[in-house]
XYZ file of C-alpha atoms in Angstrom:
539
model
C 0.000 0.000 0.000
C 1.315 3.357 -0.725
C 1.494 6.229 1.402
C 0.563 9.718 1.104
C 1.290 12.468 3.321
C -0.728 15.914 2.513
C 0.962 18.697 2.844
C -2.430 21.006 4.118
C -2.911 19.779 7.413
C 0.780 19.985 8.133
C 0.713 23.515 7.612
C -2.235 23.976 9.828
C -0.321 22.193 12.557
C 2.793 24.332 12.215
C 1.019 27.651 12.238
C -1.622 26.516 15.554
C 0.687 23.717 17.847
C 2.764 25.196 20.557
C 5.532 22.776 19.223
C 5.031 22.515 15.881
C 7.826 20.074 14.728
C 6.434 17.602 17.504
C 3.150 17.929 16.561
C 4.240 17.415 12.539
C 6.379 14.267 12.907
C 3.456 13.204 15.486
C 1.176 13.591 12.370
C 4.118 11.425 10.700
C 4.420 8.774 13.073
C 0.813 8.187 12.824
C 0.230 7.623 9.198
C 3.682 5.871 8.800
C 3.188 2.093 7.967
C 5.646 -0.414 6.542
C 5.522 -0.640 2.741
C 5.832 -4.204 1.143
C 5.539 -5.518 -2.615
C 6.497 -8.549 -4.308
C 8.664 -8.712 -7.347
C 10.534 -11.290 -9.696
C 13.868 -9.821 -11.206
C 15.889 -10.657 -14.344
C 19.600 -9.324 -13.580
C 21.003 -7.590 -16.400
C 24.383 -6.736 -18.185
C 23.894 -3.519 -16.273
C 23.647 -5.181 -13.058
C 26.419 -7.819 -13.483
C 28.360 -4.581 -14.308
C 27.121 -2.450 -10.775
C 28.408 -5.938 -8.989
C 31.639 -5.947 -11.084
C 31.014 -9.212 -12.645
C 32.545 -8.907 -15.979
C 31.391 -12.599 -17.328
C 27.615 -12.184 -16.771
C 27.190 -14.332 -14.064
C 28.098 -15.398 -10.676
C 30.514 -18.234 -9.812
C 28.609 -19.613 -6.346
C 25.672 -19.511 -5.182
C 26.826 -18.213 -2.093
C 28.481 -15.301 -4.113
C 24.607 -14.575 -5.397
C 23.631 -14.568 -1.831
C 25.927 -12.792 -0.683
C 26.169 -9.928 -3.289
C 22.382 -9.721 -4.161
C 20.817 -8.218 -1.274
C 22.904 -4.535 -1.885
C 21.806 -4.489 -5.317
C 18.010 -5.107 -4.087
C 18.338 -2.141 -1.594
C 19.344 0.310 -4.226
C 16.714 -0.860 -6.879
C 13.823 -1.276 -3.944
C 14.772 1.296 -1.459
C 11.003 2.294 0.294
C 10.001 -1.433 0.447
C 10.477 -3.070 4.013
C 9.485 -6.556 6.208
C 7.396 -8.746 4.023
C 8.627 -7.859 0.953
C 9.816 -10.716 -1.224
C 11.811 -10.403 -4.781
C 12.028 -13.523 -6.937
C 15.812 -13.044 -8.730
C 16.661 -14.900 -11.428
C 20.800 -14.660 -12.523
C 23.537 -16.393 -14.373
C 25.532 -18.891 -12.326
C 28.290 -20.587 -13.655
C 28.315 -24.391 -12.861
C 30.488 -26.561 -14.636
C 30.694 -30.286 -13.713
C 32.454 -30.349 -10.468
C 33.766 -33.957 -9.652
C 34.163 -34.957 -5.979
C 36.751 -37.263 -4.599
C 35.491 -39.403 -1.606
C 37.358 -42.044 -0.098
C 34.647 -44.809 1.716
C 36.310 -45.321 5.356
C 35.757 -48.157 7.759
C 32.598 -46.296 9.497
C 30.819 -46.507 6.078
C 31.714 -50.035 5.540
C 29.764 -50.549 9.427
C 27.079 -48.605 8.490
C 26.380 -50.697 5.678
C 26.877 -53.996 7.225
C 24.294 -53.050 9.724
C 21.852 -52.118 7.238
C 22.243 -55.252 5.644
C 22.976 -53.828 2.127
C 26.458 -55.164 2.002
C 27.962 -58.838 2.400
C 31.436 -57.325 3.754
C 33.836 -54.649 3.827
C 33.559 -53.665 0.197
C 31.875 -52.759 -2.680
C 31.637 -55.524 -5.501
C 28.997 -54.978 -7.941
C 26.731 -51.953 -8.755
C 24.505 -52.558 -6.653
C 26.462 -51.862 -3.424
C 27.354 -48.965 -5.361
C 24.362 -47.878 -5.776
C 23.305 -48.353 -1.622
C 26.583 -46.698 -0.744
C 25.299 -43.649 -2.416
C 21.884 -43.805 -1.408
C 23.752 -43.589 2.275
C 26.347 -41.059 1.683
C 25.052 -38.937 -0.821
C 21.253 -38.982 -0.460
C 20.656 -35.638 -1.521
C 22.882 -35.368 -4.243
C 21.320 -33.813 -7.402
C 21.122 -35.744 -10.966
C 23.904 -35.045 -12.956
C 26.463 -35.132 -9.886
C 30.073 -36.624 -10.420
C 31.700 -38.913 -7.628
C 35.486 -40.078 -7.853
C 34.906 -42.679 -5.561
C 37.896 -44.766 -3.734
C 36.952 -47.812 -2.309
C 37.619 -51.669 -1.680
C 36.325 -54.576 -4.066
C 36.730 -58.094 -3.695
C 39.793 -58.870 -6.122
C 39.154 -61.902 -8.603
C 42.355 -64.487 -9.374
C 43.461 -62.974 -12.651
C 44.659 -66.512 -15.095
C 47.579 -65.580 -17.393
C 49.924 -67.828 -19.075
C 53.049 -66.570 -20.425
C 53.343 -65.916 -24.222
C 56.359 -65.812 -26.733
C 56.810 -62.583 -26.063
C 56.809 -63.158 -22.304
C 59.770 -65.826 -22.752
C 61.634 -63.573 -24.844
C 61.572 -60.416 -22.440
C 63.605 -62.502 -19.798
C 65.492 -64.168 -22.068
C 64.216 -67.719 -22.388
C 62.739 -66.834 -25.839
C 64.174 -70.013 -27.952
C 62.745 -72.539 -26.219
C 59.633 -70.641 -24.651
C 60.296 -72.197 -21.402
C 61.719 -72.090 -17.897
C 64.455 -74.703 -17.878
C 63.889 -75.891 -14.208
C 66.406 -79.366 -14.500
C 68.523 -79.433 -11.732
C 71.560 -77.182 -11.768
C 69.969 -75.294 -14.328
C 68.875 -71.313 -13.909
C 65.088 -72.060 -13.313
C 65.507 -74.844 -10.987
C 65.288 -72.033 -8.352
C 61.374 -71.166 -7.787
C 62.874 -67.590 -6.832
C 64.568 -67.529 -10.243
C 61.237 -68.068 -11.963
C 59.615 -65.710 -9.512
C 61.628 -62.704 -10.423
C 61.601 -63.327 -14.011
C 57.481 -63.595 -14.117
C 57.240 -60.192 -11.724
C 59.560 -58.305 -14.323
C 56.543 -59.473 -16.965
C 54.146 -58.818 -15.295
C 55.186 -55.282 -14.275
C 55.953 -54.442 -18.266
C 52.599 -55.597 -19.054
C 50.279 -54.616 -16.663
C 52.024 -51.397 -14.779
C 48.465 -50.264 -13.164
C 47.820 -53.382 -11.211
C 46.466 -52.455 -8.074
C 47.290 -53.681 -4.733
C 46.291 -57.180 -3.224
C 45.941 -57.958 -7.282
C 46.133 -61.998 -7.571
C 47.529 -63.728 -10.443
C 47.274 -67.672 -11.076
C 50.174 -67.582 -14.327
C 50.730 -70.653 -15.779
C 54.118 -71.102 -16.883
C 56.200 -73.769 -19.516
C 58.398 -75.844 -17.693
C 61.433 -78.636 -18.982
C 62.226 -80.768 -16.025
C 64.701 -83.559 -15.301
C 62.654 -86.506 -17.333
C 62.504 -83.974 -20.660
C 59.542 -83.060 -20.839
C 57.835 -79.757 -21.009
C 54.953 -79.749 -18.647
C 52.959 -76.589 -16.932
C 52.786 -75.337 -13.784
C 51.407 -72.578 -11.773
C 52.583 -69.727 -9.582
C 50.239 -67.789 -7.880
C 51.572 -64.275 -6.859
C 50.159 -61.396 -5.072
C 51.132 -57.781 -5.790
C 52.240 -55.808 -3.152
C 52.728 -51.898 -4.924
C 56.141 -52.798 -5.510
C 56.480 -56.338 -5.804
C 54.679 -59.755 -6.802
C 55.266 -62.142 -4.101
C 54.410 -65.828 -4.232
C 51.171 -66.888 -2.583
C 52.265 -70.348 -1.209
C 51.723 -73.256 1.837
C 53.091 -76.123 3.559
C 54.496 -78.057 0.722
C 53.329 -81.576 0.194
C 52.749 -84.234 -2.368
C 49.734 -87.179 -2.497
C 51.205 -90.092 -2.061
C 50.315 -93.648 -3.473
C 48.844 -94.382 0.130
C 46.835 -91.172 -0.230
C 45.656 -91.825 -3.352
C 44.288 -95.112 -2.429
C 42.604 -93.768 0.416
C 41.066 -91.460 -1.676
C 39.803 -94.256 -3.593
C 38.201 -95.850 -1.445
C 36.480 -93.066 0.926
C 34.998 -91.735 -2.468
C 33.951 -95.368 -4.401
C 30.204 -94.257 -3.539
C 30.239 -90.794 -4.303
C 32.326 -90.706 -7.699
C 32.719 -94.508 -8.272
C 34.915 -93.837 -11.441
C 36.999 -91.435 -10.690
C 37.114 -92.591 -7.418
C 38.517 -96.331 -8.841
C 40.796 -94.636 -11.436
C 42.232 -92.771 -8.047
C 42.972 -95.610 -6.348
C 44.376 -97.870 -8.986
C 46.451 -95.998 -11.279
C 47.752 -93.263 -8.116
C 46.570 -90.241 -10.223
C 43.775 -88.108 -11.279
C 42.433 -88.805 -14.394
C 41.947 -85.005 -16.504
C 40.880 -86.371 -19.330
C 37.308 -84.072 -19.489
C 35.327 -86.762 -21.597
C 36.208 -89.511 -19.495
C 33.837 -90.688 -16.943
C 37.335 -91.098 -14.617
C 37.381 -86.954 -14.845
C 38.365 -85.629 -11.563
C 37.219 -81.567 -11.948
C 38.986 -79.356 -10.071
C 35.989 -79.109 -7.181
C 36.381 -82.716 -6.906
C 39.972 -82.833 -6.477
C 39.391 -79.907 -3.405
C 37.473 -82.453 -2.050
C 40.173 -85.380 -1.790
C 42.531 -82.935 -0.679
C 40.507 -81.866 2.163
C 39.873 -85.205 3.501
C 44.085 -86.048 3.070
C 44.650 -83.009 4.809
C 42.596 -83.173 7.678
C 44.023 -86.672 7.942
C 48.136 -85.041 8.071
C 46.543 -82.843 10.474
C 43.512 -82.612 12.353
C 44.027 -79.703 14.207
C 45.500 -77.271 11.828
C 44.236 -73.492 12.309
C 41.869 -71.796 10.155
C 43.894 -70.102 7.563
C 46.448 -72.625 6.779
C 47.616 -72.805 3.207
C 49.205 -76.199 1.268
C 50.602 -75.919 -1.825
C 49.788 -79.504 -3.015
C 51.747 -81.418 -5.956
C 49.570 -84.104 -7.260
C 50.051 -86.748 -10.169
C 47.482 -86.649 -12.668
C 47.402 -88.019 -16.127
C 45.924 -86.436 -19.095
C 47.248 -88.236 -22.070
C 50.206 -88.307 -20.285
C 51.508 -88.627 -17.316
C 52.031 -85.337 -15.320
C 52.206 -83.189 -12.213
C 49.259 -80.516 -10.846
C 49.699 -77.998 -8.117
C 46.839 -77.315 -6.277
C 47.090 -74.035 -3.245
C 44.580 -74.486 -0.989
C 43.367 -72.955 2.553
C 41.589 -74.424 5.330
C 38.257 -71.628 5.137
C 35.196 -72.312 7.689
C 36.403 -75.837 8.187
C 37.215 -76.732 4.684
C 40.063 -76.848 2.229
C 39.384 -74.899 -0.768
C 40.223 -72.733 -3.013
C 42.166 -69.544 -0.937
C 39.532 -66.788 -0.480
C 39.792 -63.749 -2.480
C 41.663 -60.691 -0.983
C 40.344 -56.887 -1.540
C 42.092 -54.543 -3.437
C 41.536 -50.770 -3.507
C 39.656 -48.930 -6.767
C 38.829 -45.687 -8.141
C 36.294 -44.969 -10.285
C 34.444 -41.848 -11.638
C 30.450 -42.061 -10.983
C 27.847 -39.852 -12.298
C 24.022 -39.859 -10.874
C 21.517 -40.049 -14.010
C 18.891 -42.040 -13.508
C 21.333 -44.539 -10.980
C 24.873 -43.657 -10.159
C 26.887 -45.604 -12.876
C 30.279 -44.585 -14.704
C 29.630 -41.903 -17.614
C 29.516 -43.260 -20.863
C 33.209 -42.805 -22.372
C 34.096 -42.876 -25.654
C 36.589 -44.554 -27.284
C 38.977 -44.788 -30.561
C 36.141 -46.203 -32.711
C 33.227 -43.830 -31.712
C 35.673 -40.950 -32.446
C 35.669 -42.244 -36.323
C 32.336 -42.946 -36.411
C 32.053 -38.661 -35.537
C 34.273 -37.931 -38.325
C 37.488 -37.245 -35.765
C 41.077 -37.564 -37.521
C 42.017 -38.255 -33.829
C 40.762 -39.795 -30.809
C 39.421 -36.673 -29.058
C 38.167 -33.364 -29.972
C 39.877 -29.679 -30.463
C 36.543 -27.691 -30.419
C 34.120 -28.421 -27.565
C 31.194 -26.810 -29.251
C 31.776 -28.746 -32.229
C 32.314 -32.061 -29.387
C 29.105 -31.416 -28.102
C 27.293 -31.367 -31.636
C 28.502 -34.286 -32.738
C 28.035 -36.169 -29.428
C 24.844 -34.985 -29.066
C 23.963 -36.689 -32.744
C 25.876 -39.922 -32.010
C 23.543 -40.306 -28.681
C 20.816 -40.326 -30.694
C 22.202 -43.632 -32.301
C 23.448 -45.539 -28.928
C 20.557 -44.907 -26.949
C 17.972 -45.127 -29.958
C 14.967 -45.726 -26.939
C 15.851 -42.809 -24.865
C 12.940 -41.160 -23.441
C 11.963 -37.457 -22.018
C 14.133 -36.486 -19.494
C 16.421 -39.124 -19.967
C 20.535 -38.232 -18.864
C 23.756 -39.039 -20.130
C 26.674 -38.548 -18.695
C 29.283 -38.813 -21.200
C 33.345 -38.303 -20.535
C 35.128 -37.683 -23.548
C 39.161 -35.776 -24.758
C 39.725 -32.379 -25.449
C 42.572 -31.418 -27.209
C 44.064 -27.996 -26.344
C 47.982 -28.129 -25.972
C 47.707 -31.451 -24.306
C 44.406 -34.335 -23.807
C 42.419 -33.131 -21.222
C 39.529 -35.460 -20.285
C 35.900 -33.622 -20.069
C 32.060 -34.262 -18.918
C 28.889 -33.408 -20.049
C 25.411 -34.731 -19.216
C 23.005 -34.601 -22.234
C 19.024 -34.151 -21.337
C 16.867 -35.976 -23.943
C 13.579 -33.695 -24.947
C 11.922 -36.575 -27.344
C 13.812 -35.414 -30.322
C 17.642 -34.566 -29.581
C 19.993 -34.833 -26.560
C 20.875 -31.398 -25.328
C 23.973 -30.587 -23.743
C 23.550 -28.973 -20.121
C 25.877 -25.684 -20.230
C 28.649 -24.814 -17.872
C 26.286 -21.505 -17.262
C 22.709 -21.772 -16.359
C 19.759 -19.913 -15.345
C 18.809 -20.231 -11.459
C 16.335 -18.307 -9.463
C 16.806 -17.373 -5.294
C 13.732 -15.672 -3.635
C 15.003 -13.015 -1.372
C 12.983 -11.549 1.865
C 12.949 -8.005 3.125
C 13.787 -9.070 7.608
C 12.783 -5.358 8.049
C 16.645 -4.204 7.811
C 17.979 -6.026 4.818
C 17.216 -8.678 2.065
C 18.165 -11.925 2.839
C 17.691 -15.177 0.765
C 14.213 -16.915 1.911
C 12.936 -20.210 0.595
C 9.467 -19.493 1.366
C 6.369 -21.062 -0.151
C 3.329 -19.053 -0.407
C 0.830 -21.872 -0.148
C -3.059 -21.912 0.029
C -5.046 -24.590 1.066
C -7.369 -25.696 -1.466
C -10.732 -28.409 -1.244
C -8.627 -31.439 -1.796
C -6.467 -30.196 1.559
C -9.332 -29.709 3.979
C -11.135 -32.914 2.846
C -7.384 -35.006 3.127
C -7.452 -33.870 7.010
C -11.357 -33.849 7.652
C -12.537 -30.406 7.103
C -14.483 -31.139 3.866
C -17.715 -30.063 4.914
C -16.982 -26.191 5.140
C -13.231 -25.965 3.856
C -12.172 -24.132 6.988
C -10.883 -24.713 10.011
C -12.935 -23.945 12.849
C -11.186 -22.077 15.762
C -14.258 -21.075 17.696
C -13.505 -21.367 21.724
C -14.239 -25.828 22.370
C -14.105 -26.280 18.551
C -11.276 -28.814 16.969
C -9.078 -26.446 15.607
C -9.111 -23.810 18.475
C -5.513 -24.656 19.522
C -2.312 -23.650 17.062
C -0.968 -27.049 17.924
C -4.035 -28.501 16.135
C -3.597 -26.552 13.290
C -0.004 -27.165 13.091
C -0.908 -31.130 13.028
C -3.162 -31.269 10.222
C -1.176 -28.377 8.166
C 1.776 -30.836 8.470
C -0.383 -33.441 7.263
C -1.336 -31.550 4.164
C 2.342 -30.523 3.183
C 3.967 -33.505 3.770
C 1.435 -34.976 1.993
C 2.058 -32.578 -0.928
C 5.551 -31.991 -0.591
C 7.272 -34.727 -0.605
C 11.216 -35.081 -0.428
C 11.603 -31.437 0.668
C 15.061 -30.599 2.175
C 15.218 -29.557 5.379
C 14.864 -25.988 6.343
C 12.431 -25.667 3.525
C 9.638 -22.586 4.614
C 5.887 -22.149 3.876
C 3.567 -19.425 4.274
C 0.442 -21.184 4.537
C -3.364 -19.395 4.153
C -6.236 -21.155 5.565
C -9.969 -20.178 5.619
C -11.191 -20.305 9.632
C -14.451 -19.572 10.857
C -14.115 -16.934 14.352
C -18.072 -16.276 14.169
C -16.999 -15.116 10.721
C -15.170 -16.002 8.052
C -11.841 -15.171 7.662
C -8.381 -15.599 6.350
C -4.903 -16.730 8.274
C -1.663 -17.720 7.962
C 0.524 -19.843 9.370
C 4.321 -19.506 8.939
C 6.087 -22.794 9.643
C 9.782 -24.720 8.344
C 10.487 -28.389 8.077
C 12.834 -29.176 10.918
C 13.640 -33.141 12.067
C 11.107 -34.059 9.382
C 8.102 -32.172 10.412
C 6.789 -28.650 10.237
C 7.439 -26.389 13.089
C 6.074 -22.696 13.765
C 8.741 -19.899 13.145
């Protein structure tokens, strides 16, 4: 409401008080009332110019909140408590990826929640429930560099020509291991396997297993393979081993006989010829579970009370076509001899929220052709995001409104630099999301300056008073003895109605909410509350 202050019966004041200044700003302080309005404001060049922003926008939202409100008091000066601009303003958000590292008390967490089997993360949907705990408010098109443990699986490799050649055994593509030779030292063969496997795979992480199975001419002459299982420790691979032993002709007939009901074959082959038969389409095959088995029961026989955890590295005869040698590792797990449990080794991985936190969709060398790129990257990002946006259109050919991609792909300026950008489908092309974007912060007058406000001017409507009961009249009645007398009442069901149609609101979030009530009469309140500890409470 504006105010208006005639200038007539000021005069007549002045010329007839005994005090006539009193008696004017008397006349004043009566008509003086606070003066409120309600605006929405588009910041221009002129105003990023007053603020000294010479790009157009700001860089934080906290910068916006922070710089706003002086702006607002120059281009509103008379309006006071109450009043409420709307300001809309560049902000410039580029893809911001945060590192997180998951620590022991997030591992707990989820182990007493029951969405995790152990102290890691192993598929995507642990992933996905670490998230959901960590980062439960974080917005769609977020970015995660997430460190964290997952179970490691036994890599198999078996050495190549190339492998032989690198540490020097290349013309016979073998590990001469007769005695008095190099290679008849396991530490020998060791060191020569860890130099190829640190020129082939130089980002193994740590805890990585490898099973490599290696060519091997012994004392009779005859090439046969055998297996080293090493662990990497960041610097070197060191051999996973046990208690060395070797099945003898007594255990072997033991084994035939303990088994003659449950594998009567392989069980007879066992005992007669003092081998395992690994012939596959034999029905004398003894699989690799199988053979766990026999060991078990021999080693529980050499000794029954070894310690959980105990490891055998176990040479066995087998024959094949030919007669030969297995080694078998094994650990004594939960009462059993098995295979050794798989250790954990430490990962990290970029995630991006879309629709479920996943790793962006990366191109590589062939999509880059398939864009028309002489290289494998890009040296224009407007021209990147073109292109990708076309080639979406082809991998995702069932995308639907709203849909998000995250994509990571090279930029080429002086050097590769690798880049993000999520893509928003609108039923007929992906759009990329721009590193400067439009956002909007209401701002409230506190009767001394402009401050950011959140508030929701809400009112009730038919659908709200019938949800809580008050259908009949749409009002709440607040007549003395009536149900809605008390503020506490009409806190309860106002609560009701917002949480009801507010859903997933962040905490601290305000409303301004008009209600009809009946005094006698019909009238028109409001009730000013904020979502604290998941309710609404007065402010």
């Amino acid at each position: 409401m504006k105010k208006f202050i005639y200038l007539l019966p000021v005069l007549a004041l002045f010329f007839t008080a005994c005090d006539p200044m009193e008696d004017i700003n008397a006349v004043l302080d009566a008509q003086e009332q606070v003066i409120s309005g309600e605006a929405t404001l588009t910041l221009s060049d002129d105003d990023y110019d007053a603020l000294n922003l010479n790009y157009g926008n700001f860089s934080s939202i906290e910068d916006a909140k922070t710089m706003i409100p002086g702006l607002l008091l120059d281009r509103y000066p008379i309006w006071g408590e109450g009043s409420l601009v709307n300001v809309n303003f560049n902000l410039y958000d580029p893809i911001r990826v945060e590192d997180y590292t998951v620590t022991s008390s997030d591992y707990n967490a989820l182990l007493d929640m029951g969405d995790i089997q152990g102290a890691h993360l192993s598929n995507n949907y642990d992933i996905n429930d670490f998230f959901t705990y960590k980062f439960p408010q974080a917005d769609k098109g977020s970015y995660v560099r997430l460190t964290y443990n997952k179970l490691s699986e036994q890599i198999l490799y078996t050495l190549t020509d190339d492998d032989y050649a690198l540490v020097g055994n290349g013309n016979y593509d073998n590990f001469d291991i007769r005695t008095g030779k190099n290679e008849e030292d396991i530490e020998v063969r060791r060191e020569k396997i860890e130099t190829i496997l640190l020129n082939n795979f130089p980002d193994t992480p740590v805890n990585q297993q490898y099973l490599v199975s290696y060519a091997a001419f012994n004392n009779s002459y005859n090439t046969v393979i055998l297996e080293m299982l090493l662990e990497f420790d960041g610097t070197n691979y060191n051999m996973v081993t046990g208690i060395e032993y070797t099945l003898t002709d007594a255990d072997f007939e033991l084994i035939g006989t303990h088994f003659s009901d449950t594998y009567p074959d392989p069980a007879y082959s066992a005992g007669r010829y003092h081998n395992f038969d690994r012939r596959s389409d034999r029905d004398s095959y003894w699989s690799n579970e199988m053979i766990a088995e026999a060991l078990d029961l021999i080693l529980k026989n050499l000794d029954p009370a070894a310690p959980e955890g105990t490891k055998y590295s176990v040479d066995m005869a087998i024959y094949d076509g030919s007669s030969g040698t297995l080694n078998m590792l094994v650990q004594l797990d939960g009462g059993f001899y098995g295979k050794l449990p798989e250790t954990l080794i430490e990962e990290t991985t970029l995630f991006a929220l879309t629709d479920k936190w996943d790793v962006p969709f990366t191109l590589n060398d062939e999509d880059y052709t398939e864009m028309g790129q002489n290289y494998p990257n890009f040296s224009d990002e407007d021209l990147a995001w073109y292109r990708i946006a076309i080639f979406l259109k082809s991998q995702f050919p069932y995308a639907e409104v709203n849909d998000m991609i995250a994509v990571s792909y090279d930029l080429y300026n002086g050097g590769i630099n690798t880049k993000y950008v999520n893509f928003i489908f609108d039923g007929t092309i992906f759009n990329a999301i721009p590193d400067v974007v439009e956002e909007t912060i209401k701002f409230g007058h506190d009767g001394t300056t402009w401050v950011p406000d959140n508030t929701i001017k809400y009112t009730l409507t038919s659908a709200d008073y019938a949800l809580v009961g008050n259908d009949r009249y749409n009002n709440f009645d607040v007549r003395e003895g009536r149900d809605e007398e008390t503020v506490e009442a009409r806190l309860a069901k106002i609560n009701t109605i917002l949480l009801n149609n507010f859903p997933g609101m962040a905490e601290g979030q305000k409303f301004a909410v008009s209600y009809n009530v009946y005094t006698g009469a019909a009238e028109v309140w409001e009730m000013k509350v904020i979502l604290s500890g998941g309710q609404y409470v007065l402010q």
